[in-house]
Coordinates of C-alpha atoms and ligand atoms in Angstrom, one line a residue:
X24 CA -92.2 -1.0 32.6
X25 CA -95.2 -2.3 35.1
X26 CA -96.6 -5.6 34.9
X27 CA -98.9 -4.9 32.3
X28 CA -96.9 -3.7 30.3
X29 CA -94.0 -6.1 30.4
X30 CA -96.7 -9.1 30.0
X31 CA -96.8 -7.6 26.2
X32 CA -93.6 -5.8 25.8
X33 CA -90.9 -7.6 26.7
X34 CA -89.3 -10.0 24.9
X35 CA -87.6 -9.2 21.5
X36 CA -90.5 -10.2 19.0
X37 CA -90.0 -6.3 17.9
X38 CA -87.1 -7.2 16.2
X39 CA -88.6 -9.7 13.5
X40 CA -87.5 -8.6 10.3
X41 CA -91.1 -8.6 8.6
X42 CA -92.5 -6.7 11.6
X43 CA -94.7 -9.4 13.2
X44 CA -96.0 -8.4 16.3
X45 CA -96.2 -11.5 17.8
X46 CA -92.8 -13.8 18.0
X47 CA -93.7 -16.8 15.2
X48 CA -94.1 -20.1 16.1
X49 CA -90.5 -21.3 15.0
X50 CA -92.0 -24.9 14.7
X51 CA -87.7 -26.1 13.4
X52 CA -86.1 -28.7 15.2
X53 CA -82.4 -27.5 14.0
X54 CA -80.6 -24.7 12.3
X55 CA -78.1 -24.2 10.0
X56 CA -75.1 -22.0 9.6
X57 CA -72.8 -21.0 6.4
X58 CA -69.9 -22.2 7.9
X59 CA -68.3 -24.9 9.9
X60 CA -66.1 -22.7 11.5
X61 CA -69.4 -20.6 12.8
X62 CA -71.0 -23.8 14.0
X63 CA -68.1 -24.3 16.2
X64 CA -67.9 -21.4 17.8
X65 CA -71.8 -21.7 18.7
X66 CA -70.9 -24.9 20.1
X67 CA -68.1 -23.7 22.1
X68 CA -70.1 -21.3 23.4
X69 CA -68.0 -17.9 21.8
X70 CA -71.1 -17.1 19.5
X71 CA -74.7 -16.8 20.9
X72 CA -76.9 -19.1 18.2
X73 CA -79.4 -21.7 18.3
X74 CA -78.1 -25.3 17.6
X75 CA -81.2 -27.9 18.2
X76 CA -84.9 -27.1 20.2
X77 CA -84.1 -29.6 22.7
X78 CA -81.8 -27.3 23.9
X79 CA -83.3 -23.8 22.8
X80 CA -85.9 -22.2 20.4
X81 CA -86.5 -18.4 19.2
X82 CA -90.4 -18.9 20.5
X83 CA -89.5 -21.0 23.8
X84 CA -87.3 -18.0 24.0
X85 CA -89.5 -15.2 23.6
X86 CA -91.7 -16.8 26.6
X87 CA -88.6 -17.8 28.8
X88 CA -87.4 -13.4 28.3
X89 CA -91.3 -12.2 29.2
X90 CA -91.6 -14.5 32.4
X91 CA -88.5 -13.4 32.9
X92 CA -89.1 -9.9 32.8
X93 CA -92.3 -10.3 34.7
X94 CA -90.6 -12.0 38.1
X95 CA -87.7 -9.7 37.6
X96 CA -85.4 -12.8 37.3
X97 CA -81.8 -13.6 35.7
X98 CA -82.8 -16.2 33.7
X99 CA -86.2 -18.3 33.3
X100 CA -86.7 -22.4 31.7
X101 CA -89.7 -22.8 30.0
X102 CA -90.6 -26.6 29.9
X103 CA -93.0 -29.5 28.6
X104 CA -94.9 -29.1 32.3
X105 CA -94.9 -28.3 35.0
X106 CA -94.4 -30.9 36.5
X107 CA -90.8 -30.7 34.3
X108 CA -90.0 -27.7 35.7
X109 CA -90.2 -28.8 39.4
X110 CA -88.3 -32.1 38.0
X111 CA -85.4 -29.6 36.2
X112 CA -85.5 -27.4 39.4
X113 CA -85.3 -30.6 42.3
X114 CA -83.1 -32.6 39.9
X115 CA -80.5 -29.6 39.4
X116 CA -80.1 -28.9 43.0
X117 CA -80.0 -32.7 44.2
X118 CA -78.2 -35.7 44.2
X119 CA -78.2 -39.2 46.1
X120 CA -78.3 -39.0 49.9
X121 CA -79.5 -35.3 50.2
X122 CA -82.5 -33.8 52.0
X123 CA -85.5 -31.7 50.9
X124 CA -87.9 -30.1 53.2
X125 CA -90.9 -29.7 51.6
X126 CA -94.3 -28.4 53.0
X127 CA -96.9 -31.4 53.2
X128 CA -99.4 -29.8 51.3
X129 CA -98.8 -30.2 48.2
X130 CA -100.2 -30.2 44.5
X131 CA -100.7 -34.0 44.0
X132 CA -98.1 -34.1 41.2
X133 CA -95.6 -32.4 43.3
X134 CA -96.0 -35.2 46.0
X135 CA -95.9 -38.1 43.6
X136 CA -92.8 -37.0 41.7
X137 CA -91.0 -36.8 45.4
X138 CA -92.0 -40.4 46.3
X139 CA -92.2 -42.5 43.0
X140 CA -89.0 -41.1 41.5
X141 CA -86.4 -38.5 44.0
X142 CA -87.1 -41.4 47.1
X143 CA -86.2 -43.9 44.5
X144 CA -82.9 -42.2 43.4
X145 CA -82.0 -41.8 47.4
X146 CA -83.3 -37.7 47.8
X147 CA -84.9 -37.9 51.3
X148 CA -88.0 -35.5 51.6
X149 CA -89.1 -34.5 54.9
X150 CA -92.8 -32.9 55.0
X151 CA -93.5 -30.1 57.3
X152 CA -96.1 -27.2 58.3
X153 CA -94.1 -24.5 56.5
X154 CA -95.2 -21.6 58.7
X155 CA -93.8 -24.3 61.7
X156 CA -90.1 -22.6 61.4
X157 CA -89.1 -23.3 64.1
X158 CA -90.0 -27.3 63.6
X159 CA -88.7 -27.7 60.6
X160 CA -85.4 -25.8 61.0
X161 CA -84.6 -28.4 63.5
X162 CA -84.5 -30.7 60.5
X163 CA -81.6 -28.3 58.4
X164 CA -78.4 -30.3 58.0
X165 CA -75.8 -30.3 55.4
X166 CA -77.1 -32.5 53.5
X167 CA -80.7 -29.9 53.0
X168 CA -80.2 -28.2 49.1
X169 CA -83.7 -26.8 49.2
X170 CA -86.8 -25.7 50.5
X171 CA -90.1 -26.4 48.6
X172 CA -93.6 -25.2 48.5
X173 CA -96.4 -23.0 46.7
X174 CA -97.8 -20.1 47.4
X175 CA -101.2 -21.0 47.6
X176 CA -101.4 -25.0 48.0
X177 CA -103.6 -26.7 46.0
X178 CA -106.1 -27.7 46.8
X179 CA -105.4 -27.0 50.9
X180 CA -105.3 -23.0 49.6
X181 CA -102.9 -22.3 52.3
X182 CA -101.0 -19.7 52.4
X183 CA -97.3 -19.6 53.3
X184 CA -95.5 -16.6 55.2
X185 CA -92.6 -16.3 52.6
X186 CA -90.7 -13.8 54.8
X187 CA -90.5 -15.9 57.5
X188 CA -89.3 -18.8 55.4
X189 CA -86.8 -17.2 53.3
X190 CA -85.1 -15.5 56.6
X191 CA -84.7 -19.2 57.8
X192 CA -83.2 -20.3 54.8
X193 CA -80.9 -17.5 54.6
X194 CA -79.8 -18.0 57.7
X195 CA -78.5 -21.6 56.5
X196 CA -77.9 -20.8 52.9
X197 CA -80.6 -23.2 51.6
X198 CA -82.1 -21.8 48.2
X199 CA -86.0 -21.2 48.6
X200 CA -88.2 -23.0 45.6
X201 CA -91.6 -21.4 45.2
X202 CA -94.2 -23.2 42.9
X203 CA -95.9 -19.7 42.1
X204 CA -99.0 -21.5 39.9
X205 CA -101.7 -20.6 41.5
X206 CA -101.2 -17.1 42.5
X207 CA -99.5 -16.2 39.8
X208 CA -97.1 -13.3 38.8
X209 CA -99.8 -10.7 38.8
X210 CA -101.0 -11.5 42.8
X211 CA -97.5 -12.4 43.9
X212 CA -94.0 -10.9 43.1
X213 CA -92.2 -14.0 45.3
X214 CA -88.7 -11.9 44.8
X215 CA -89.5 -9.0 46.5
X216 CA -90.2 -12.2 49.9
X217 CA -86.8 -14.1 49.5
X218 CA -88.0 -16.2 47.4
X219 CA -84.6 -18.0 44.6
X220 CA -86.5 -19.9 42.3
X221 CA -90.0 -19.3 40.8
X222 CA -92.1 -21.9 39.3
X223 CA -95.3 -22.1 37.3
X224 CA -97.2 -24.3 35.7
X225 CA -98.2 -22.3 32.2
X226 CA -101.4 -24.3 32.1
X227 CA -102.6 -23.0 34.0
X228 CA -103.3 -19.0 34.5
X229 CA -100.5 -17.8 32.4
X230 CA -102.1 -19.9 29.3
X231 CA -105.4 -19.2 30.7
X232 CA -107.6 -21.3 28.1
X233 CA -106.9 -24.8 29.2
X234 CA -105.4 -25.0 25.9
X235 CA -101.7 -26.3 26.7
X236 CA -99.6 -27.9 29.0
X237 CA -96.0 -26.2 30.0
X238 CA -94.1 -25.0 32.3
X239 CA -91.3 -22.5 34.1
X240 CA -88.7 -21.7 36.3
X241 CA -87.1 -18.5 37.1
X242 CA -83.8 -17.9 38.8
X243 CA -84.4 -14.7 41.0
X244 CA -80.7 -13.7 41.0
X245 CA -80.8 -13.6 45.3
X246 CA -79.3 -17.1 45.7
X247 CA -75.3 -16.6 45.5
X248 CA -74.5 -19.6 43.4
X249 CA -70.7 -19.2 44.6
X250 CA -71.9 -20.6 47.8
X251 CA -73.7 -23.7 47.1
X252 CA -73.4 -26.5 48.3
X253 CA -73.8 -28.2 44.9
X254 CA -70.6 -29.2 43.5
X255 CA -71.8 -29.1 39.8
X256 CA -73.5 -25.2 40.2
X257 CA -70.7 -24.2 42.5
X258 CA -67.6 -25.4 39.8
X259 CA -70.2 -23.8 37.3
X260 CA -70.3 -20.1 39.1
X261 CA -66.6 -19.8 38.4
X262 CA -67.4 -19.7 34.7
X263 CA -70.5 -17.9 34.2
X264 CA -70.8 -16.4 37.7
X265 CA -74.5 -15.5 38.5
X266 CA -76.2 -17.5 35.9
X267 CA -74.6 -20.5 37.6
X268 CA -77.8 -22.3 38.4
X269 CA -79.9 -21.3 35.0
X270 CA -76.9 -23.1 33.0
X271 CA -76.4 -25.8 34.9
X272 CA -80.1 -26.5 34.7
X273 CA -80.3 -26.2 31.1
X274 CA -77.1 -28.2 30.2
X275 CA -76.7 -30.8 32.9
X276 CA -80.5 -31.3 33.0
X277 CA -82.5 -29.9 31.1
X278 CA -81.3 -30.8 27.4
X279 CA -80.2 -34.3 28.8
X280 CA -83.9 -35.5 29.9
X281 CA -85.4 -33.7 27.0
X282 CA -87.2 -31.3 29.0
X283 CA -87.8 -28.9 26.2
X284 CA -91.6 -27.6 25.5
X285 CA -93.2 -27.6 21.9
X286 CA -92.8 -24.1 20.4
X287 CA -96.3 -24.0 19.4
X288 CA -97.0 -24.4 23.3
X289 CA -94.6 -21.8 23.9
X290 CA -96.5 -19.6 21.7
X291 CA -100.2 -20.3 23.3
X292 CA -98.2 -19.4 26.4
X293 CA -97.3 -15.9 25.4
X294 CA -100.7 -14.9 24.2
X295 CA -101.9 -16.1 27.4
X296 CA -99.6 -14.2 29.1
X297 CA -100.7 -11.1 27.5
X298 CA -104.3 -11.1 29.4
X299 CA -103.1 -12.2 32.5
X300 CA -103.7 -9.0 34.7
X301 CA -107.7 -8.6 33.2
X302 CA -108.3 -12.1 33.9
X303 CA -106.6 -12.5 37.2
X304 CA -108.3 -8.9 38.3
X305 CA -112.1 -10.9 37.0
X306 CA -111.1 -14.2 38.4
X307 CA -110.0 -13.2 41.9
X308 CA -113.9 -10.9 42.1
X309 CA -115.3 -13.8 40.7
X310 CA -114.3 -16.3 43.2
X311 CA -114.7 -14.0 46.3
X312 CA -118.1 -13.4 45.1
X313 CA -118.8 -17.4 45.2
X314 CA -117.4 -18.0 47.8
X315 CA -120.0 -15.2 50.0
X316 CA -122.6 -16.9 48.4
X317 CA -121.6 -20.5 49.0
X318 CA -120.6 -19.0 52.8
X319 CA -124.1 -18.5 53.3
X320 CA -126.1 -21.3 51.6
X321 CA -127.5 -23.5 53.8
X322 CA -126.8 -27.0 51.8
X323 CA -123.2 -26.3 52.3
X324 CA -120.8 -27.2 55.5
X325 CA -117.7 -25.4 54.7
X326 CA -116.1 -22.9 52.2
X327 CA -112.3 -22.9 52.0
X328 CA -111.4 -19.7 50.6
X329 CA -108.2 -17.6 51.8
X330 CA -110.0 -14.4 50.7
X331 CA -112.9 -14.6 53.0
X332 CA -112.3 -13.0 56.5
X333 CA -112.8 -15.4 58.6
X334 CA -110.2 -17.8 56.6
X335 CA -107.1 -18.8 58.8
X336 CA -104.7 -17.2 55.9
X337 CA -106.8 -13.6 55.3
X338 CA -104.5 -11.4 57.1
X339 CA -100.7 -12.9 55.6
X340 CA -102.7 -13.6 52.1
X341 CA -103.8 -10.4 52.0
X342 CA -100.0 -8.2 52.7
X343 CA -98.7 -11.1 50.0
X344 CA -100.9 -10.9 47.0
X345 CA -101.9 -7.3 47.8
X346 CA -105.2 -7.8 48.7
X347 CA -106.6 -10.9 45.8
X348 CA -106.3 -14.7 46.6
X349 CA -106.6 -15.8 43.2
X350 CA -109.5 -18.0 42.2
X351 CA -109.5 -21.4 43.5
X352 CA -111.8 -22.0 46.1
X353 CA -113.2 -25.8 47.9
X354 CA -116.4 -26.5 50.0
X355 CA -117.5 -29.3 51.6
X356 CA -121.4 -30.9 51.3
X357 CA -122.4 -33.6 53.5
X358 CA -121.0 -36.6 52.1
X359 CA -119.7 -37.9 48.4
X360 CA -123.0 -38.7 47.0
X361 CA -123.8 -35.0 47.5
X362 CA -120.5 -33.7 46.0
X363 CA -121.3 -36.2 42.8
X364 CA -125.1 -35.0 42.6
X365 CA -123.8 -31.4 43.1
X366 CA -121.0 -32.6 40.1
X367 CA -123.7 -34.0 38.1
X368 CA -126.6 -31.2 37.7
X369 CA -124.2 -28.5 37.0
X370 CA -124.7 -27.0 33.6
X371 CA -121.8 -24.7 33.1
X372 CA -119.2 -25.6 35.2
X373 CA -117.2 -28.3 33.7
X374 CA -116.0 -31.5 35.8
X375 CA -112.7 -31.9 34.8
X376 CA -108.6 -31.9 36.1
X377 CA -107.4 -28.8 35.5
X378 CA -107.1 -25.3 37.1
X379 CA -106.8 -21.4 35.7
X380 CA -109.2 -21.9 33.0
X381 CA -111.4 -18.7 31.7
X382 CA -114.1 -21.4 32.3
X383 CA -115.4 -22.5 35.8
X384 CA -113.9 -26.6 36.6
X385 CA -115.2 -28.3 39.1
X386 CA -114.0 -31.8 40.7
X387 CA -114.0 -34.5 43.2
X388 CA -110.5 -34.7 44.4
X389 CA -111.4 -37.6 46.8
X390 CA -111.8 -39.9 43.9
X391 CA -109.9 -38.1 41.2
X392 CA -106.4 -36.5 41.5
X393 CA -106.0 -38.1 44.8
X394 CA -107.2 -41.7 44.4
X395 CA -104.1 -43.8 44.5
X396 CA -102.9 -41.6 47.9
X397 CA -103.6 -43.0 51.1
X398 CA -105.9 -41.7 53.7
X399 CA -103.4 -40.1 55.6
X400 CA -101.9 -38.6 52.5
X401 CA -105.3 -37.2 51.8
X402 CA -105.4 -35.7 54.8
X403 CA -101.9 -33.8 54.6
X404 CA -103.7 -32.8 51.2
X405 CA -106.7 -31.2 53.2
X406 CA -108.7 -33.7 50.8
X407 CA -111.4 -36.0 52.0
X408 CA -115.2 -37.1 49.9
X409 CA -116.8 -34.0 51.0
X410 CA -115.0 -31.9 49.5
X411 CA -115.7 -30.2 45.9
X412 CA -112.9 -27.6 44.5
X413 CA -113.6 -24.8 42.3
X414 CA -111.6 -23.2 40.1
X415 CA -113.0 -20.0 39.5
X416 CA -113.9 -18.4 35.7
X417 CA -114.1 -15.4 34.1
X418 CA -117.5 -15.5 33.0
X419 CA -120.7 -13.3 34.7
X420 CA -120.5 -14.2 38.2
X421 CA -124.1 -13.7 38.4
X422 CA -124.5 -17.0 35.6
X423 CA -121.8 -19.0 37.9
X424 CA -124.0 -18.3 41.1
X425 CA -127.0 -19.4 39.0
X426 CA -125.5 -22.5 38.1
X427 CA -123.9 -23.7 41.3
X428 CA -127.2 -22.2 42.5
X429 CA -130.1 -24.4 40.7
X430 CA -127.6 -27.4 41.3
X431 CA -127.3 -27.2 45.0
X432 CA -131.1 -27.3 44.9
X433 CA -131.5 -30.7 43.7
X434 CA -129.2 -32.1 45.9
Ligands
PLP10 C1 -100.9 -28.1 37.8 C2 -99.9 -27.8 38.8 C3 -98.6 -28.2 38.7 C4 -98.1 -29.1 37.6 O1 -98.2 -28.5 36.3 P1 -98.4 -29.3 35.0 O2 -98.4 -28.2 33.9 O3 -99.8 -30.0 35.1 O4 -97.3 -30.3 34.8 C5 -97.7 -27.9 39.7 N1 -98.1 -27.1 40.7 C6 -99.3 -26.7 40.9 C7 -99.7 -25.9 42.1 C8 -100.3 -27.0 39.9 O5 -101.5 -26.6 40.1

């Protein structure tokens, strides 16, 4: 099946027994079994069966086999956040004393999950210019379990040469971690670039309607498990082989913090999922038509977008996410009063922290997502006052122009 297709397809909601198209929301926290003998064996692991939703659910399912399907994976997580699913994904692979090497532009989150709690439990995180190979592989030792960044860094939007990066990892057998949120599935298959483990946020684009937070992660099936250098995943590949990292996730981690998402969430999740190529295909024109027409106003300084031409990341983001760069966009005004007046007289656009919405979000990041970071952390972030991010939506352009339009007027 093509993407499309799989993004309604896939999954096994065909096989409820009162022919319900769409998987219900199996809102249960346990389930029960005739027997004690049956029980058993579905805790021993000889009988495929669902025992508690911390640990698995018929709808978390149904999302976790579509994403699945879509990155062409082994096995996919679907989690509270996800923020979760970077924690189930880090927290799987490391332990006390190791190294990550992480790009330094990173999704605020991201960064403050690194320092407040894996520097606290002794994971060292080195930041680096991930298209800087050649620096950073200086840094590989054997104590590195992976390499971490997103596709398109928010809000930076720079674009990493995946390639490149996974042919260095390879080289050292270090698993490749791709936070995959902001291009999404439908821009950028990460797989077919080296990439081991996928990661979205679900609140985003897949969801679509700002209407729930979740997460994912996706094993790729590249990585050979057998060879890791994590004692847990490697002792676990003798007994399930392949899906050594998927089950060691969701046993060792996963069902132990209580990383499990609402299956109502898991449900708003797969109808979002089912739009995903119209809206990425209206978001991506919307936001290249903004940012032309932001380009060439004269009240602004600067527009960050990686689908203009002139952008720094055109030419790599372009052979990536075959030919779309998604639709979050940032442009700087002249100083922070500006950006808040801009904030202020907008009429459609809402001011608020989120991303992937069907509605157009603006915000300050400055004084918002990034205000307990330093200055130098801000500037790693590519944030500073003068600088407003959009996220793109899928309404008329022409009414989004208007609006940023009559706005930038008063200012
Ligand atoms: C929002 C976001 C996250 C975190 O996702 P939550 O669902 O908010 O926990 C991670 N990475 C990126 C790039 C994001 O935009």
């Amino acid at each position: 099946m093509e993407f499309e297709t799989k993004t309604i397809h896939s999954g096994f909601a065909k096989e409820d027994k009162f022919g319900a198209t769409i998987i219900p929301i199996y809102e249960n926290a346990a389930y029960s079994y005739q027997t004690a003998e049956e029980l058993q064996e579905v805790f021993e692991g000889k009988k495929f069966g669902y025992v508690y939703s911390r640990i698995s659910n018929p709808t978390v399912t149904e999302f976790e086999l579509r994403m699945n399907a879509i990155e062409e994976g082994i096995g996919a997580i679907a989690t509270s956040s996800g923020m979760a699913a970077i924690a189930t994904t880090v927290l799987t692979l490391t332990q006390y004393e190791d190294e990550i090497i992480s790009s330094d532009c990173l999704f605020a989150g991201t960064y403050l999950f690194f320092k407040d709690v894996m520097n606290k439990y002794g994971v060292k995180v080195h930041y680096v210019n991930i298209n800087e190979v050649d620096e950073w592989k200086k840094l590989i030792n054997n104590k590195t379990r992976l390499i971490f960044f997103e596709s398109i860094s928010n809000p930076k939007l720079e674009v990493p040469n995946l390639k490149l990066i996974s042919m260095v990892a390879k080289e050292y057998n270090i698993p490749v971690v791709v936070d995959n949120t902001v291009s999404t599935p439908y821009l950028w298959r990460a797989k077919n670039f080296g990439a081991d483990i996928i990661i979205h946020s679900a609140t985003k684009y897949i969801s679509g309607n700002g209407s729930a937070v979740g997460g994912i992660l996706i094993d790729t099936g590249i990585y050979d498990w057998k060879r890791s250098s994590v004692n847990q995943i490697k002792e676990m590949s003798q007994k399930v082989g392949r899906l050594a990292f998927i089950i060691t996730a969701r046993s060792k981690v996963y069902q132990n913090i209580g990383f499990a998402p609402s299956p109502f969430n898991a449900f708003l999740h797969i109808l979002g999922l089912e739009t995903l190529s119209l809206r990425m295909e209206k978001h991506c024109y919307n936001a290249l038509q903004l940012a032309e027409y932001l380009q060439n106003h004269k009240k602004i300084i600067n527009v960050n977008y990686p689908g203009l031409k002139e952008n720094k990341f055109y030419d790599i983001g372009k052979k990536q996410f075959n030919n779309k760069f998604s639709g979050l966009l940032t442009f700087f005004l002249e100083s922070k009063e500006k950006c808040f007046k801009f904030i202020n007289n907008l009429k459609l656009a809402k001011n608020l922290a989120n991303i992937g919405d069907t509605r157009t979000l603006v915000i300050h990041p400055d004084s918002t997502i990034y205000i307990n970071c330093t200055k130098e952390e801000k500037n790693l972030a590519g944030v500073n006052e003068n600088m407003v991010r959009v996220s793109v939506g899928i309404e008329n352009v022409n009414d989004i122009i208007d609006d940023f339009n009559q706005s930038l007027q008063k200012i």
